[in-house]
mmCIF file of C-alpha atoms in Angstrom:
data_model
loop_
_atom_site.group_PDB
_atom_site.id
_atom_site.type_symbol
_atom_site.label_atom_id
_atom_site.label_comp_id
_atom_site.label_asym_id
_atom_site.label_seq_id
_atom_site.Cartn_x
_atom_site.Cartn_y
_atom_site.Cartn_z
ATOM 1 C CA UNK A 1 -2.270 -23.183 -5.750
ATOM 2 C CA UNK A 2 1.090 -21.650 -6.557
ATOM 3 C CA UNK A 3 2.094 -18.015 -6.636
ATOM 4 C CA UNK A 4 2.771 -18.350 -10.377
ATOM 5 C CA UNK A 5 -0.954 -18.773 -10.939
ATOM 6 C CA UNK A 6 -1.710 -15.355 -9.431
ATOM 7 C CA UNK A 7 -1.786 -12.326 -11.662
ATOM 8 C CA UNK A 8 0.145 -9.239 -10.519
ATOM 9 C CA UNK A 9 -3.155 -7.452 -9.893
ATOM 10 C CA UNK A 10 -4.331 -10.150 -7.506
ATOM 11 C CA UNK A 11 -1.037 -10.317 -5.667
ATOM 12 C CA UNK A 12 -1.263 -6.568 -4.967
ATOM 13 C CA UNK A 13 -4.055 -7.346 -2.538
ATOM 14 C CA UNK A 14 -1.341 -8.682 -0.225
ATOM 15 C CA UNK A 15 -0.077 -5.092 -0.083
ATOM 16 C CA UNK A 16 -3.126 -4.153 1.931
ATOM 17 C CA UNK A 17 -1.560 -6.084 4.806
ATOM 18 C CA UNK A 18 0.714 -3.037 5.169
ATOM 19 C CA UNK A 19 -2.312 -1.095 6.390
ATOM 20 C CA UNK A 20 -2.533 -3.140 9.595
ATOM 21 C CA UNK A 21 0.648 -1.828 11.275
ATOM 22 C CA UNK A 22 -0.128 1.667 10.024
ATOM 23 C CA UNK A 23 -3.521 1.601 11.696
ATOM 24 C CA UNK A 24 -1.846 0.404 14.876
ATOM 25 C CA UNK A 25 0.583 3.325 14.611
ATOM 26 C CA UNK A 26 -2.329 5.707 14.050
ATOM 27 C CA UNK A 27 -4.156 4.464 17.147
ATOM 28 C CA UNK A 28 -1.138 4.191 19.439
ATOM 29 C CA UNK A 29 1.010 7.068 18.182
ATOM 30 C CA UNK A 30 0.187 9.990 15.956
ATOM 31 C CA UNK A 31 -3.315 9.802 14.513
ATOM 32 C CA UNK A 32 -2.621 12.305 11.729
ATOM 33 C CA UNK A 33 0.651 10.706 10.615
ATOM 34 C CA UNK A 34 -0.896 7.237 10.720
ATOM 35 C CA UNK A 35 -3.883 8.219 8.628
ATOM 36 C CA UNK A 36 -1.718 10.008 6.075
ATOM 37 C CA UNK A 37 0.475 6.911 5.860
ATOM 38 C CA UNK A 38 -2.557 4.687 5.308
ATOM 39 C CA UNK A 39 -3.772 7.023 2.572
ATOM 40 C CA UNK A 40 -0.344 6.906 0.894
ATOM 41 C CA UNK A 41 -0.282 3.096 0.917
ATOM 42 C CA UNK A 42 -3.773 2.943 -0.573
ATOM 43 C CA UNK A 43 -2.866 5.436 -3.315
ATOM 44 C CA UNK A 44 0.308 3.537 -4.198
ATOM 45 C CA UNK A 45 -1.497 0.199 -4.342
ATOM 46 C CA UNK A 46 -4.315 1.691 -6.443
ATOM 47 C CA UNK A 47 -1.768 3.127 -8.871
ATOM 48 C CA UNK A 48 -0.010 -0.230 -9.173
ATOM 49 C CA UNK A 49 -3.353 -1.968 -9.663
ATOM 50 C CA UNK A 50 -4.142 0.325 -12.595
ATOM 51 C CA UNK A 51 -0.615 0.007 -14.000
ATOM 52 C CA UNK A 52 -0.848 -3.796 -14.087
ATOM 53 C CA UNK A 53 -4.096 -3.903 -16.050
ATOM 54 C CA UNK A 54 -4.011 -5.721 -19.392
ATOM 55 C CA UNK A 55 -3.392 -3.562 -22.450
ATOM 56 C CA UNK A 56 -5.462 -4.153 -25.589
ATOM 57 C CA UNK A 57 -3.783 -3.662 -28.949
ATOM 58 C CA UNK A 58 -0.476 -2.650 -27.453
ATOM 59 C CA UNK A 59 1.513 -3.309 -30.634
ATOM 60 C CA UNK A 60 -0.516 -1.433 -33.269
ATOM 61 C CA UNK A 61 1.240 1.954 -32.993
ATOM 62 C CA UNK A 62 4.719 0.553 -32.394
ATOM 63 C CA UNK A 63 4.750 -1.242 -35.748
ATOM 64 C CA UNK A 64 3.992 1.948 -37.685
ATOM 65 C CA UNK A 65 0.563 0.730 -38.721
ATOM 66 C CA UNK A 66 -1.785 3.722 -38.698
ATOM 67 C CA UNK A 67 -4.943 1.828 -39.680
ATOM 68 C CA UNK A 68 -7.381 0.781 -37.015
#
């Protein structure tokens, strides 16, 4: 399997690997700062996941066609 076969939405799951060092930081350093950092990473990845969703009928309004 090549990386070209993965959709952008599926490859975002790799971003959750960033949570591992943040959890380590939360447990070994500042619990509050670590948890806030984990929450930020999750929010960013969720936003990117939504942004990469397929768009249906993306060209209907750009062409000036007002009929549905």
